[in-house]
CSV table of C-alpha atoms and ligand atoms in Angstrom, one decimal:
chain,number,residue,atom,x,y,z
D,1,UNK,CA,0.0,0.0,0.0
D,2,UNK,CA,1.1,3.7,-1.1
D,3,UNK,CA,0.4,6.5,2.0
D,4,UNK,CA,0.3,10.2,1.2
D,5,UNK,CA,1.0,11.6,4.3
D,6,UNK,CA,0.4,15.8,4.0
D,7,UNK,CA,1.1,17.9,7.3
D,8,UNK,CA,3.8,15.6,8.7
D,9,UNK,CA,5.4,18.0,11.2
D,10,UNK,CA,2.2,18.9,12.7
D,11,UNK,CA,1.0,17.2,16.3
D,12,UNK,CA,-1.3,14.6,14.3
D,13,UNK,CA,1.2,14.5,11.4
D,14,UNK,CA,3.9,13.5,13.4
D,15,UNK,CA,2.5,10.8,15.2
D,16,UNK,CA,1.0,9.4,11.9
D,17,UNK,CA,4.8,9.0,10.5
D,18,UNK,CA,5.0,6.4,13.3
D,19,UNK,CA,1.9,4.4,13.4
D,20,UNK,CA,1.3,4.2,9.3
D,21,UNK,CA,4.6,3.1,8.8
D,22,UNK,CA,3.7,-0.4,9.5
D,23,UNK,CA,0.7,-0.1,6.9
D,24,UNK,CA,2.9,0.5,3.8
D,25,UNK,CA,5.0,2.5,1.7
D,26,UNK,CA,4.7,6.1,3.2
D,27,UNK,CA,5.7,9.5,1.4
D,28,UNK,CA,5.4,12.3,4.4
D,29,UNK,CA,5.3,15.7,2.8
D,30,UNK,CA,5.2,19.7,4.5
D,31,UNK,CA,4.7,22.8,3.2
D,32,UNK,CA,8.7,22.7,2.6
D,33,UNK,CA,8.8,19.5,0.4
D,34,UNK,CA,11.2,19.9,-2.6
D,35,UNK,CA,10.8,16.9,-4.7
D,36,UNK,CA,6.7,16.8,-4.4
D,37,UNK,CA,5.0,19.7,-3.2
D,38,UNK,CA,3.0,18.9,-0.3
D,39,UNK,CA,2.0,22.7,0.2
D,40,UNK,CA,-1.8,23.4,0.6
D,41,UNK,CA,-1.1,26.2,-0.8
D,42,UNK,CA,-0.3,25.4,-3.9
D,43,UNK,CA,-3.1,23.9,-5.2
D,44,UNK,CA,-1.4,22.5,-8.7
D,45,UNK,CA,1.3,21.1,-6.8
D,46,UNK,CA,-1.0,18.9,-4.9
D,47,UNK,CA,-2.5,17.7,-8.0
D,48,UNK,CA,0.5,16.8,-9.3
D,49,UNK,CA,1.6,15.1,-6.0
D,50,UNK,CA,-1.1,12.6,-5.7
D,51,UNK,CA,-1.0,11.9,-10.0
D,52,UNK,CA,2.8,11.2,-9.3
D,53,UNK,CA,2.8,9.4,-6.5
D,54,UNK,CA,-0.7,7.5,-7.1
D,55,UNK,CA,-1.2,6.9,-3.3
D,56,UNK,CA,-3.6,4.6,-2.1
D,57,UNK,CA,-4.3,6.0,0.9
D,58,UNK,CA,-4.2,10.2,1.1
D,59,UNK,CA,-3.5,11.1,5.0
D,60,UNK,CA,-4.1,14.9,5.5
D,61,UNK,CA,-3.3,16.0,8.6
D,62,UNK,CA,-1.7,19.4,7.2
D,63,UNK,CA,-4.4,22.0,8.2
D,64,UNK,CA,-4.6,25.7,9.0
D,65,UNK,CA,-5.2,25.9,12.9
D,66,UNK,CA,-4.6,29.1,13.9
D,67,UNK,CA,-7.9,30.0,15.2
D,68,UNK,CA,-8.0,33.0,16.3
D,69,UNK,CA,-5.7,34.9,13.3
D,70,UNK,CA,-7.9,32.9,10.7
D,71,UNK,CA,-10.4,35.8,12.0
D,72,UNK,CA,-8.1,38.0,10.0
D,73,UNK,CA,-6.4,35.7,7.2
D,74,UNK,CA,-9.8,34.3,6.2
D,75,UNK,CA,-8.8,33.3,2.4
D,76,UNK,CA,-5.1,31.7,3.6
D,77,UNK,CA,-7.8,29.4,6.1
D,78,UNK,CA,-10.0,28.7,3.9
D,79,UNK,CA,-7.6,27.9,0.9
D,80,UNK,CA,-5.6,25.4,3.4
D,81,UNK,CA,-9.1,24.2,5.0
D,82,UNK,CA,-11.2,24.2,2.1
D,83,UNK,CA,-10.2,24.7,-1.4
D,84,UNK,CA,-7.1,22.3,-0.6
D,85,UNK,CA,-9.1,19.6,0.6
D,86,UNK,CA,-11.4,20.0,-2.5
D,87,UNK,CA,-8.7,19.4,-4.5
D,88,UNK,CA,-7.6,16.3,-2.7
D,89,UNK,CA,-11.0,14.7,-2.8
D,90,UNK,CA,-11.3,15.1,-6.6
D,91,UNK,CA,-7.6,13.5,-6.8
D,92,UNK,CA,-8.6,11.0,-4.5
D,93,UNK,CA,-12.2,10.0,-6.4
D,94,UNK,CA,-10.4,10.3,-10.0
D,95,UNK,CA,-7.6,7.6,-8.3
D,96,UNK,CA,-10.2,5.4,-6.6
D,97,UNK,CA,-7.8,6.1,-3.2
D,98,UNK,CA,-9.0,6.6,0.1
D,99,UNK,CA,-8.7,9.8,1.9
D,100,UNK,CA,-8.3,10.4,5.6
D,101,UNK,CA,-9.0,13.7,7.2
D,102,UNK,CA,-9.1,15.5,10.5
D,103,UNK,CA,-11.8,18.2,11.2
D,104,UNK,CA,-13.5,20.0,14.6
D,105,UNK,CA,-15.7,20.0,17.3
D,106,UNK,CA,-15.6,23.6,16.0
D,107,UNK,CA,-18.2,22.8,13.7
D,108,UNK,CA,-20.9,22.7,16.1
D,109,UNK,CA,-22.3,25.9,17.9
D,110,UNK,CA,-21.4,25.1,21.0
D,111,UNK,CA,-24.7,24.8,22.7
D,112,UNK,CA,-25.7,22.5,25.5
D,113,UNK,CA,-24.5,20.3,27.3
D,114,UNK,CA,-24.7,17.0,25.6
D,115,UNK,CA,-21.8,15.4,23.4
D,116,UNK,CA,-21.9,16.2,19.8
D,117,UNK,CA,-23.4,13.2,17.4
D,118,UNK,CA,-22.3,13.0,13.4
D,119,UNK,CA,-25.7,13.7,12.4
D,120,UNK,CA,-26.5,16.6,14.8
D,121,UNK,CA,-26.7,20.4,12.8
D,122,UNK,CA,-23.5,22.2,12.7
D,123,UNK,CA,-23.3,25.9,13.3
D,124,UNK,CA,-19.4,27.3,13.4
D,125,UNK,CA,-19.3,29.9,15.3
D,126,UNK,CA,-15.6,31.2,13.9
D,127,UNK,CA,-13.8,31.6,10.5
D,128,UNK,CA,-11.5,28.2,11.4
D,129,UNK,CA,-14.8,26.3,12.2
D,130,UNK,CA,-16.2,27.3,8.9
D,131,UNK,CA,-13.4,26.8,6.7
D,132,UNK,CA,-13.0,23.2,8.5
D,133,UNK,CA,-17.0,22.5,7.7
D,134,UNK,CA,-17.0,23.5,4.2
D,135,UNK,CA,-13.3,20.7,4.0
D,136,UNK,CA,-15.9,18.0,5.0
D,137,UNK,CA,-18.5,19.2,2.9
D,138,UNK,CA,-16.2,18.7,0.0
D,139,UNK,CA,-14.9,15.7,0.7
D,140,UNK,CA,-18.8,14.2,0.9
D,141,UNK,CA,-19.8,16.2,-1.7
D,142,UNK,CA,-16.9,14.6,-4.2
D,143,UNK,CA,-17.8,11.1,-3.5
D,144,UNK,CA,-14.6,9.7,-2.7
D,145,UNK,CA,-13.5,7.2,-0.6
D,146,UNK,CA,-13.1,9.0,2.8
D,147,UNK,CA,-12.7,9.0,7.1
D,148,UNK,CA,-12.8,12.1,8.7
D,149,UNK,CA,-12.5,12.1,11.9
D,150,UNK,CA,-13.7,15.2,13.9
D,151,UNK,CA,-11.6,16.0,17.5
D,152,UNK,CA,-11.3,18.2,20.3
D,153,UNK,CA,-8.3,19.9,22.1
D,154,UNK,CA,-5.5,17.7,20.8
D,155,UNK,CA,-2.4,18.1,22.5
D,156,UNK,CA,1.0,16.2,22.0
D,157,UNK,CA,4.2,16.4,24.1
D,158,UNK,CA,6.1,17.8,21.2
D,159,UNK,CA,6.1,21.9,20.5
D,160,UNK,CA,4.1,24.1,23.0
D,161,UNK,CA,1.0,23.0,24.7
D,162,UNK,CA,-1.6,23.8,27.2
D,163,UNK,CA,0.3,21.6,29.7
D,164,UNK,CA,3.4,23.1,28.9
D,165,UNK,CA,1.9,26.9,29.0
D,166,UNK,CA,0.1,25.9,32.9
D,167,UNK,CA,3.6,24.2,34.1
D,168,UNK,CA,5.8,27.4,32.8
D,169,UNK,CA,2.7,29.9,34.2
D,170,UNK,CA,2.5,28.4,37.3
D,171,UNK,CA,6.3,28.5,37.8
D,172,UNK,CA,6.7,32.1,36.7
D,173,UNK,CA,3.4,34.0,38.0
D,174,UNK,CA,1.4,34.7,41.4
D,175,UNK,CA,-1.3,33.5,40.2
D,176,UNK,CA,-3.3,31.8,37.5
D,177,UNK,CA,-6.7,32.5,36.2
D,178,UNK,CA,-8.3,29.4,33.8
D,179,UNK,CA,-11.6,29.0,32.1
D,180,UNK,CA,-13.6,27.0,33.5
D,181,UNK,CA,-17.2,27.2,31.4
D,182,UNK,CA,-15.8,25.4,28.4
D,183,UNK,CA,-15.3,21.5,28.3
D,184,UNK,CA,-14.2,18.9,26.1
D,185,UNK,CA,-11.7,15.9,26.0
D,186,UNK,CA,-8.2,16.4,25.4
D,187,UNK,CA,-7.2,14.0,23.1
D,188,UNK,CA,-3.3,12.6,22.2
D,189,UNK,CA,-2.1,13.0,18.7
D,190,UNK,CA,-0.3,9.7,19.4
D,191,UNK,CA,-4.3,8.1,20.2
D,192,UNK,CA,-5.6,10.1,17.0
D,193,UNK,CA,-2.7,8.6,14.6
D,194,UNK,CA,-3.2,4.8,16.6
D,195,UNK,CA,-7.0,4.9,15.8
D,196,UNK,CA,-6.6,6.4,12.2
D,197,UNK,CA,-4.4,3.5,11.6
D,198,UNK,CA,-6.4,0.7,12.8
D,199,UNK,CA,-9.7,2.6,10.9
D,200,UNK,CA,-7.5,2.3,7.6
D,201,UNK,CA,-6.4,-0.9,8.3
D,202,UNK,CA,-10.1,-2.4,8.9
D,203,UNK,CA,-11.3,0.5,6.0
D,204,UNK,CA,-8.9,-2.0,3.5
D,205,UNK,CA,-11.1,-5.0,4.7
D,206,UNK,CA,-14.4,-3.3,5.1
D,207,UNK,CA,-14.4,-0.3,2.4
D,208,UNK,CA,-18.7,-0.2,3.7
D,209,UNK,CA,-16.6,1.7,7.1
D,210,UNK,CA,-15.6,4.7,5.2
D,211,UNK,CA,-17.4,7.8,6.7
D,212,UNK,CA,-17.6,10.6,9.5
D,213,UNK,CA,-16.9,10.0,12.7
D,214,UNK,CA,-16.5,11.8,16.2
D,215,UNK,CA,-12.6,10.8,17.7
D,216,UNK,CA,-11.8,11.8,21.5
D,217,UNK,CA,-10.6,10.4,24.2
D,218,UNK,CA,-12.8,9.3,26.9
D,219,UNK,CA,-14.2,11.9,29.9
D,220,UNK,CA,-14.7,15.6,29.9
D,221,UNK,CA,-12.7,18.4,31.8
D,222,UNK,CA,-12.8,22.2,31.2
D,223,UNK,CA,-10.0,24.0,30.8
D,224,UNK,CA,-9.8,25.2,34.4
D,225,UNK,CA,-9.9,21.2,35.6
D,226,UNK,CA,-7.3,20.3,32.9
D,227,UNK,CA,-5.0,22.5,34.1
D,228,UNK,CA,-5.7,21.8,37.9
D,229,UNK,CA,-4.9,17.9,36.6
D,230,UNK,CA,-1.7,19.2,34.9
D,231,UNK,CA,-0.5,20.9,38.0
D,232,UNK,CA,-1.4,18.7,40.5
D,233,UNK,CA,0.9,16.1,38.6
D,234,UNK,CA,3.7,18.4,38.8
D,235,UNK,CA,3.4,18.6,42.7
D,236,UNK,CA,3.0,15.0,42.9
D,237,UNK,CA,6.6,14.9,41.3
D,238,UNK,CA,8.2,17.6,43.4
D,239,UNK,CA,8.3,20.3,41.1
D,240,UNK,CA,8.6,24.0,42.3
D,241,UNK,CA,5.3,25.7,41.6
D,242,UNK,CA,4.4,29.2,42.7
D,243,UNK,CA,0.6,28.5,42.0
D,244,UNK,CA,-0.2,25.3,43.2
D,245,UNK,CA,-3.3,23.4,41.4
D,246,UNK,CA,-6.1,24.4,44.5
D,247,UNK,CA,-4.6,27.9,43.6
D,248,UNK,CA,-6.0,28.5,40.0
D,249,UNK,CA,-8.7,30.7,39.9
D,250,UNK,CA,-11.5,30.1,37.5
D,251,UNK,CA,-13.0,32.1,35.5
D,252,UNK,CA,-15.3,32.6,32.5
D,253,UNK,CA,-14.8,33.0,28.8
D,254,UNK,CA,-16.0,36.3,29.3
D,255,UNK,CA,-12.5,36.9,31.1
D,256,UNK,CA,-10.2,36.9,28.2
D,257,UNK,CA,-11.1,38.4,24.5
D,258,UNK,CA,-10.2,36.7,21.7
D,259,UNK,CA,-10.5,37.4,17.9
D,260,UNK,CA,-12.6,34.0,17.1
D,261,UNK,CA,-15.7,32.9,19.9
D,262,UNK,CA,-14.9,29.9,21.0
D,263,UNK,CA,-17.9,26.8,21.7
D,264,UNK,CA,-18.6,26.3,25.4
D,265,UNK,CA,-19.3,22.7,24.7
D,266,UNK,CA,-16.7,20.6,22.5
D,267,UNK,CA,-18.0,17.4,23.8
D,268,UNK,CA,-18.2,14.7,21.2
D,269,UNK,CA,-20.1,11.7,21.6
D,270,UNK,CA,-17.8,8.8,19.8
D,271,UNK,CA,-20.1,5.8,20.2
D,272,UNK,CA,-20.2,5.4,16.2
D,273,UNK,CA,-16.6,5.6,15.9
D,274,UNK,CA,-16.1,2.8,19.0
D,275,UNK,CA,-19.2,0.4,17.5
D,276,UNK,CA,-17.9,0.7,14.1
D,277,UNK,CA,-14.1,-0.1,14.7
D,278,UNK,CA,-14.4,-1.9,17.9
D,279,UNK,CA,-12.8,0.4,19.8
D,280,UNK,CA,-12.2,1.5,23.3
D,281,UNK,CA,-11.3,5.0,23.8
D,282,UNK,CA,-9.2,5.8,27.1
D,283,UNK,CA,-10.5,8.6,29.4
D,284,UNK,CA,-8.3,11.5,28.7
D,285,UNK,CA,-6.5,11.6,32.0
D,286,UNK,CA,-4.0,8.5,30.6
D,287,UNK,CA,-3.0,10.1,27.9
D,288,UNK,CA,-2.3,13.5,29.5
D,289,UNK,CA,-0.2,11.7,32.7
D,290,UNK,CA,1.9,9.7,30.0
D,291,UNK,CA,2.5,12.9,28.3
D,292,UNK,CA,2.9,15.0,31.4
D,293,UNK,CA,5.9,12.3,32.1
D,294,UNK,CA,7.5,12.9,29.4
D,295,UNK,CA,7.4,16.3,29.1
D,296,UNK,CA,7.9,16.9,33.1
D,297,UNK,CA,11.4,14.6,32.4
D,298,UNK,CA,12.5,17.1,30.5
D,299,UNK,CA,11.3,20.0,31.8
D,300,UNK,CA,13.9,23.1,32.1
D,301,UNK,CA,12.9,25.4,35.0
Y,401,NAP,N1,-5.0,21.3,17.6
Y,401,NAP,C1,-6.3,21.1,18.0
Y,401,NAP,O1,-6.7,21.3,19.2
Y,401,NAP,C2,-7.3,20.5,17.1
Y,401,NAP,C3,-8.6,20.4,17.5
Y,401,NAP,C4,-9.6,19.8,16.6
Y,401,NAP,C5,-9.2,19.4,15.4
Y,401,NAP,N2,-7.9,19.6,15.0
Y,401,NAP,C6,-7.6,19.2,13.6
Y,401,NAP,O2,-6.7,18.1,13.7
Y,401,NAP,C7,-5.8,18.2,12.5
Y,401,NAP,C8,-4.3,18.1,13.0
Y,401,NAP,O3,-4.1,19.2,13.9
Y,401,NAP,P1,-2.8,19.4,14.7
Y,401,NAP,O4,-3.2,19.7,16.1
Y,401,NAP,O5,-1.8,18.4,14.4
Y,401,NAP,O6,-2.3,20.8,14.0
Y,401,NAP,P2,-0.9,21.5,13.9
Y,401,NAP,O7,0.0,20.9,15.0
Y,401,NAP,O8,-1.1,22.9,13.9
Y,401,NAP,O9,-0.4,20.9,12.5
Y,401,NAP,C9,-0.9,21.4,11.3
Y,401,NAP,C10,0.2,21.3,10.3
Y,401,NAP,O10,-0.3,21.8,9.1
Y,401,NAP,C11,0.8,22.5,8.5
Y,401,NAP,N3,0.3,23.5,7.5
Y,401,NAP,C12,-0.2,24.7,7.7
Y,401,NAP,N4,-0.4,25.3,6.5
Y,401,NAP,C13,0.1,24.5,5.6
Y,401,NAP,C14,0.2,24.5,4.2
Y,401,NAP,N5,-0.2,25.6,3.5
Y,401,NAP,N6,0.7,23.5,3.5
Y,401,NAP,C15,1.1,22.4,4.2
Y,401,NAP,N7,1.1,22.3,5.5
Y,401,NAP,C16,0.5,23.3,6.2
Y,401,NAP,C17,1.5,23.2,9.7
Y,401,NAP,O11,2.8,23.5,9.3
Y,401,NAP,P3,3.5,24.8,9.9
Y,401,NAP,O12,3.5,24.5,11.4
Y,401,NAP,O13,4.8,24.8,9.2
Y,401,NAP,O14,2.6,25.9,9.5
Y,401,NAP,C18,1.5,22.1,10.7
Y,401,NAP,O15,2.6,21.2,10.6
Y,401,NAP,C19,-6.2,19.4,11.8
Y,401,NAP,O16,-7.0,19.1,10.7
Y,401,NAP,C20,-6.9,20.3,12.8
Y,401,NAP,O17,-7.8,21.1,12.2
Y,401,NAP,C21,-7.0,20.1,15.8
């Protein structure tokens, strides 16, 4: 099997270079690529790409993610988010290839309380949410072959994250203030690339899988709680914290302004994903105490 891996220095992308090795053949491509373009950019050079390469799988975890400056870079977001992965799914349909794609939670309005479905009505309430909805839309509306997997608050112990940001805070400040009226899962990169994996594995045995599905680790925390959980790890292990995790203050979105509104709730229920695959989805304190070890090893005060 030939993989198209796009994105491969993101979070997802990165893990994915790991756990598709084992599948096949795999040709990880950024935005930097010399001998095939793997910019999104660059719409021709994709095209190209995939009629060079003829991959059977297309993995595209390359994405625009800057939420709140897509506010203000609305046609680089939705040329990356969109018109990119348009492009790929008519490649991908003209091939016969499967494509794998990662979208939001950010799709929904962020209403209520109860975890997101596939089939409930999406509503984004930012630029980055839309240009992510109308990236699904195309893929569906191309009729390719095609997972997309929809997540929440993916982390990964490479680059900066939110762990990182609360451990470095709460060693340099007074005090801490956290949100504490939005909640979702935080979900691995490492458990995103695992399960996109096994789904193209079984996909190859069962083409009837393809579809959209809802991917996030198990449990729900708001920011505020996830950070509390970060810290309190970091005590546990000694480190030196000037706010300690009963410390953090909570507060409410309303507290900090930001370009793009974000959804209060990012839950997303993931039954169809686990029924379909057979899968069990750890609750998302694992994954965030195996990457809290590794990063906390490491950590430079
Ligand atoms: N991060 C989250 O919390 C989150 C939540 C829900 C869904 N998702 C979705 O999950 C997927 C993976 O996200 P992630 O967390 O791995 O994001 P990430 O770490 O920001 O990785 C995205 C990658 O895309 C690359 N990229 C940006 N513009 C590009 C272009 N024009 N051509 C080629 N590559 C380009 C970036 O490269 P540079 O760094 O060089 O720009 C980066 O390596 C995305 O589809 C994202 O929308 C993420």
């Amino acid at each position: 099997m030939k993989i198209l891996l796009l994105g491969k220095n993101g979070q997802v992308g990165w893990e994915l270079q790991r756990s598709l090795a084992p599948l096949g053949e795999v040709l990880a491509l950024d935005a930097r690529s010399i001998d095939y373009s793997g910019d999104l950019t660059d719409l021709n050079g994709l095209v190209s790409t995939v009629q060079r390469y003829k991959p059977n799988v297309i993995v595209n975890a390359a994405a625009y993610t800057a939420v709140d400056k897509a506010e203000s870079e609305p046609l680089l977001a939705m040329r990356v988010n969109a018109e990119a992965v348009a492009v790929l799914a008519k490649q991908a349909c003209l091939l016969g290839s499967l494509l794998v794609h990662y979208s939001t939670d950010y799709v929904f309005p962020g209403t209520g309380e109860k975890p997101w479905t596939e089939s409930d009505t999406t509503a984004p309430l930012n630029l980055y949410g839309l240009s992510k909805h109308q990236g699904e839309t195309a893929i569906q509306e191309s009729g390719c072959q095609h997972l997309i997997f929809r997540t929440s608050w993916v982390y990964s112990a490479r680059g900066s994250n939110f762990a990182r940001t609360m451990l470095r805070l709460a060693i340099e400040r007074d005090s801490l203030k956290v949100i504490d009226d939005q909640f979702g899962a935080p979900t691995s990169a490492e458990l995103l690339a695992d399960v996109s994996a096994h789904a193209i594995w079984a996909f190859q045995r069962q083409p009837g899988l393809g579809g959209l599905y809802h991917l996030a680790a198990g449990g729900e925390a708001s920011w505020n709680s996830y950070a509390r959980f970060v810290l309190n790890q970091a005590e546990a292990k000694g480190m030196a914290l000037k706010v300690s995790a009963k410390d953090i203050e909570a507060v409410p979105t309303s507290a900090y302004l930001t370009a793009a509104k974000r959804p209060a709730n990012s839950r997303l229920n993931t039954e169809k994903l686990r029924m379909a695959f057979s899968l069990y989805l750890p609750d998302w304190q694992s994954g965030v105490t195996r990457m809290l070890t590794e990063v906390l090893e490491n950590y430079k005060c």
